[in-house]
XYZ file of C-alpha atoms in Angstrom:
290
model
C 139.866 121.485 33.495
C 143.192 119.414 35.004
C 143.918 121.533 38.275
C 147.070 119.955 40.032
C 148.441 120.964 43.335
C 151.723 120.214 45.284
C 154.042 120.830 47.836
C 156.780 123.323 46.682
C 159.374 121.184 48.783
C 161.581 118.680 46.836
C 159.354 115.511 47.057
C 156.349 117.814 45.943
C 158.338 118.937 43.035
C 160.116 115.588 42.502
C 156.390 114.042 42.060
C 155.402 116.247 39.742
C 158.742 116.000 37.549
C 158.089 112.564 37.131
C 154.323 113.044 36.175
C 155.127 116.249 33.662
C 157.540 113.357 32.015
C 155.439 110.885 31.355
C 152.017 112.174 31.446
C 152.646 115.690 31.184
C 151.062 118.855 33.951
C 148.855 120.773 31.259
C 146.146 122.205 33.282
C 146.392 124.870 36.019
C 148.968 124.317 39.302
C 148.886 125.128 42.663
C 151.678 125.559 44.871
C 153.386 127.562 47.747
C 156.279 127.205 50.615
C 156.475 124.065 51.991
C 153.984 124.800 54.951
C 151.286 125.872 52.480
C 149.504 122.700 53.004
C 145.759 123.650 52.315
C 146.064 124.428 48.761
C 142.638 123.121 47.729
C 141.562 126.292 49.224
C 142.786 128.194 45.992
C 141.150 125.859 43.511
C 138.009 126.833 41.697
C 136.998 123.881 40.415
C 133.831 123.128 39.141
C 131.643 119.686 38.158
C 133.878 117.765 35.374
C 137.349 118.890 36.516
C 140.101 116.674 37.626
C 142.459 117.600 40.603
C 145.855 115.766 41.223
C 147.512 116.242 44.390
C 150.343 115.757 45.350
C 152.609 115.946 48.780
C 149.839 117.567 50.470
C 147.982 116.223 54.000
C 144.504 115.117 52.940
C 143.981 115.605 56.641
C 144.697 119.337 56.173
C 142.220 119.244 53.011
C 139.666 117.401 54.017
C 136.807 120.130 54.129
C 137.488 121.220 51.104
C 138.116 118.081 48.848
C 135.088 116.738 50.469
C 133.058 119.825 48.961
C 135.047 119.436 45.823
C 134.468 115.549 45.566
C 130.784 115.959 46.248
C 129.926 118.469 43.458
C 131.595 115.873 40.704
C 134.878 116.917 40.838
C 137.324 113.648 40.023
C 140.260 113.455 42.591
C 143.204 111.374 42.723
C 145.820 112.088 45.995
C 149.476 111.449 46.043
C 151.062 110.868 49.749
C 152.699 110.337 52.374
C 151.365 111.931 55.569
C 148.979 110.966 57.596
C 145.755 111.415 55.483
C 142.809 111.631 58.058
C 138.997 110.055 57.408
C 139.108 108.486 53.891
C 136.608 110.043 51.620
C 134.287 108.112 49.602
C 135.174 108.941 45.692
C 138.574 110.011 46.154
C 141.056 108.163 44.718
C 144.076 107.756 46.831
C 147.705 106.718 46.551
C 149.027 107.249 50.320
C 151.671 105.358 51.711
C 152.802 106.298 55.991
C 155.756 104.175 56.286
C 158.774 105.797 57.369
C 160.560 104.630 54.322
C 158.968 106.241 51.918
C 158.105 109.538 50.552
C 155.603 110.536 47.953
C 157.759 110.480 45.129
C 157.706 106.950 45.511
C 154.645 106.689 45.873
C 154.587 108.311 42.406
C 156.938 106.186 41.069
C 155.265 103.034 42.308
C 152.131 104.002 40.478
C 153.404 104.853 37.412
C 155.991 101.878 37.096
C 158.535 103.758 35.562
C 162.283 104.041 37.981
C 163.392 107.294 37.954
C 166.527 109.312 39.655
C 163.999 111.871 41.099
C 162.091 109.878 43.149
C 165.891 109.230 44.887
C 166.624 113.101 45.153
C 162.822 113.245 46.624
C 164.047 110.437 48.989
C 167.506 112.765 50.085
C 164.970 115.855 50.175
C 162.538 114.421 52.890
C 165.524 113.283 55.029
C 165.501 109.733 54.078
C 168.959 109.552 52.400
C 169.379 105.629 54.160
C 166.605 104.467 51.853
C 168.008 106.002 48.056
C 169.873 104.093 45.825
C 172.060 106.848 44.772
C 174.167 109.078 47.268
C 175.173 111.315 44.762
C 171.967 112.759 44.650
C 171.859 114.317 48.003
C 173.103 117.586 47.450
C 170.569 118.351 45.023
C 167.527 116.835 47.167
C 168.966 119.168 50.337
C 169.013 122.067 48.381
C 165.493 121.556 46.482
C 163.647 121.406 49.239
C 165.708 124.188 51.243
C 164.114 126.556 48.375
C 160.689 125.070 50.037
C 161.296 126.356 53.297
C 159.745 130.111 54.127
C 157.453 132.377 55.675
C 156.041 133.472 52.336
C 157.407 133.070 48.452
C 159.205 136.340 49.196
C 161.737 134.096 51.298
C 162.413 131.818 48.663
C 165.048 132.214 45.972
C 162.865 130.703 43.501
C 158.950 130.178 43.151
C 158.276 126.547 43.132
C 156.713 126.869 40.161
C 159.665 127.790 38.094
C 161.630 125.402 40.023
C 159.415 122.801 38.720
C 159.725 123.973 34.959
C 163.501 124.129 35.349
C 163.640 120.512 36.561
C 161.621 119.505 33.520
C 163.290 121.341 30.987
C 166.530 119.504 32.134
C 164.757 115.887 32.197
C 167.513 114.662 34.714
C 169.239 115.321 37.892
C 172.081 115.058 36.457
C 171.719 117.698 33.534
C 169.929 120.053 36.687
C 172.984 119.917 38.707
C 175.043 121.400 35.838
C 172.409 124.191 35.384
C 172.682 127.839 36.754
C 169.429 127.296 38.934
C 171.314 124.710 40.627
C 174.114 127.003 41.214
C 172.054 129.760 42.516
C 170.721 127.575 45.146
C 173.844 126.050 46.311
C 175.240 129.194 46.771
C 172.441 130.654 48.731
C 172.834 127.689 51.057
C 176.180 127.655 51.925
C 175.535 131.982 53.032
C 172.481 130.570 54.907
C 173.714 127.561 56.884
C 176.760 129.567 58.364
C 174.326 131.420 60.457
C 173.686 128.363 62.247
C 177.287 128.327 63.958
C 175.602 130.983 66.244
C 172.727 129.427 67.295
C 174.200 125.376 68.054
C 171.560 122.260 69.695
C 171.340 122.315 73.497
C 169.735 119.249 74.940
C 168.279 118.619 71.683
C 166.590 121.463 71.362
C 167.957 124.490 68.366
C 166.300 127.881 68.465
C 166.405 129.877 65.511
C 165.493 133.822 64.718
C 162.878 134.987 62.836
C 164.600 135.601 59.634
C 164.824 134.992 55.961
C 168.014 132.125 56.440
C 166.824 130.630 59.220
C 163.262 129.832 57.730
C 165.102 128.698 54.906
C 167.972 126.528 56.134
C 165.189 125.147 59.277
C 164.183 121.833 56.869
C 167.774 121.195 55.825
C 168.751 121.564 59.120
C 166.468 119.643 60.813
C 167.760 116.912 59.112
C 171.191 117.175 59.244
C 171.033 117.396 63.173
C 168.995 114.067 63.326
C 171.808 112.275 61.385
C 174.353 113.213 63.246
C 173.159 111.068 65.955
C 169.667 109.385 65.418
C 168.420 111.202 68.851
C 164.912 113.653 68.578
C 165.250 116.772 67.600
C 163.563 119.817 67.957
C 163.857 123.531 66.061
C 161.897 126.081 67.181
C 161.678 129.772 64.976
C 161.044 132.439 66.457
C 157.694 133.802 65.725
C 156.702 136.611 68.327
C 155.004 135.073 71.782
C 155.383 131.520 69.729
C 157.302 129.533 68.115
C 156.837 127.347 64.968
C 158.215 123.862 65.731
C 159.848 121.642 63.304
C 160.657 117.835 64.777
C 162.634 114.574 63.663
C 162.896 111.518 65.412
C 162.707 108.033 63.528
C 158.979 107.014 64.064
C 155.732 108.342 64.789
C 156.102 111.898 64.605
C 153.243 112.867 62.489
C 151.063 111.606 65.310
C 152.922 113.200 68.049
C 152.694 116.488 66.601
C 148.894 116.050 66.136
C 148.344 116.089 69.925
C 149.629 119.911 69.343
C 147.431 120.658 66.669
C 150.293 119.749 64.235
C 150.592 117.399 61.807
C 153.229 115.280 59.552
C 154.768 112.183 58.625
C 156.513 109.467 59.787
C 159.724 110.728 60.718
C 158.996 114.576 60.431
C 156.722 116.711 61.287
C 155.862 120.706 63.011
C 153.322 122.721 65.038
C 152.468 125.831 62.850
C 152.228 127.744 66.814
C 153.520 126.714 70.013
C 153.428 129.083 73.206
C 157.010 129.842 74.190
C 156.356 129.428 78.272
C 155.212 125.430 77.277
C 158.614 124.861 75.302
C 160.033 122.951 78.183
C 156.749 120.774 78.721
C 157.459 120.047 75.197
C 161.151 118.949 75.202
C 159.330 116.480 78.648
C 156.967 115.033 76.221
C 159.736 114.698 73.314
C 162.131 112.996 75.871
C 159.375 110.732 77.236
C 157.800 109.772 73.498
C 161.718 108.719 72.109
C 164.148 108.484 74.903
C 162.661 106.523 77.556
């Protein structure tokens, strides 16, 4: 049995677009919101079977693909964030630099240039790198469908996302396409909210609700490129908050010191008291600004 699993942000789905084309995705796949990272959890795999990952922290995974990988389970791992202790038998495909997202990585390994790895590239924030600007819309707004608390938030499951990017083959056909539509529209509703909550010091913080833990990604971006400084967006969730940071390097690693996790040049803490957010903004300051 082929079992794949994969971010449901835009480089997760981007990957996989560009694998359905030109291997196809026959088998079972796994997915969620974009902060579902530990999908190996939900795969019953058993001696024989093949797993494909994509977009997802081997860090986060490691217990599991560990077990999976030591009952004869055949795994190859598609990446960009920091992956943790290598694994003996697992077969991976990680690259950490800051200019490149997992997409690529895809790309790279399949030897075959395609347009989606460059609205993966717009998707994850790293619009400087892509070849082709025109593009960006369509990376902000796949991986804004990524962001939520659940699938409930989302306007479409990732899933069908996926299928609808297939069926159309190209960006360029997708951005014609209703789905597209759909999304854009639910955007531009979402991101007005943010006129009411504006960056002081660096620092946005958003309520606990359906737009704002959709726009947070999208916004987290946008913020960074306006002027290059750190930035921080904390949502709302009760006592905590769930932290979402950019800077330009080594943010994955920051955000591990909090029990976090991520990338090069993005990254979040799932829970963060609300009495230590100052102590945080310190550390931010003192990690990019000194």
């Amino acid at each position: 049995m082929q079992w794949f699993a994969y971010n449901g942000d835009a480089d997760g789905i981007c990957s996989m677009v560009q694998w359905a084309l030109a291997k196809g995705i026959a088998g079972n796949r796994i997915t969620g919101v974009k902060r579902d990272i530990e999908l190996l959890k939900k795969i019953d795999a058993k001696k024989g079977d093949s797993i494909i990952a994509m977009d997802i922290s081997l860090a986060r995974n490691h217990v599991e693909a560990a077990k999976l990988n030591s009952i004869g389970v055949e795994i190859s791992w598609f990446d960009h964030h920091l992956p943790g202790e290598p694994i003996d038998g697992i077969v991976t495909n990680v690259d950490t630099s800051s200019n490149v997202c997992t997409a690529v990585v895809v790309q790279k390994y399949l030897r075959i240039e395609s347009d989606w790895a460059q609205v993966a590239l717009h998707g994850d924030g790293l619009g400087q790198f892509a070849k082709n600007g025109d593009l960006a819309e369509l990376g902000e707004l796949l991986n804004y469908n990524g962001y939520g608390a659940d699938l409930t938030d989302l306007h479409f499951h990732p899933d069908d996302l996926l299928l609808s990017c297939i069926e159309a083959k190209t960006p360029q056909k997708f951005i014609v396409s209703d789905v597209f539509k759909i999304l854009k529209d639910g955007f531009e509703k979402d991101i007005l909210h943010t006129l009411n909550h504006p960056s002081k010091n660096n620092l946005t913080i958003l309520p606990d609700e359906p737009w704002a833990r959709r726009v947070v990604g999208v916004l987290a971006h946008r913020l960074i490129k306006a002027n290059g400084s750190p930035k921080v967006i904390a949502l709302t969730k009760g006592v905590s908050f769930q932290i979402s940071i950019r800077a330009n390097d080594g943010v994955g690693e920051f955000c591990q010191n909090y029990g976090g996790g991520g990338r090069a040049t993005a990254g979040g803490i799932d829970l963060f008291p609300k009495n230590q957010i100052k102590a945080l903004m310190n550390a931010v300051n003192t990690r990019w600004n000194d």
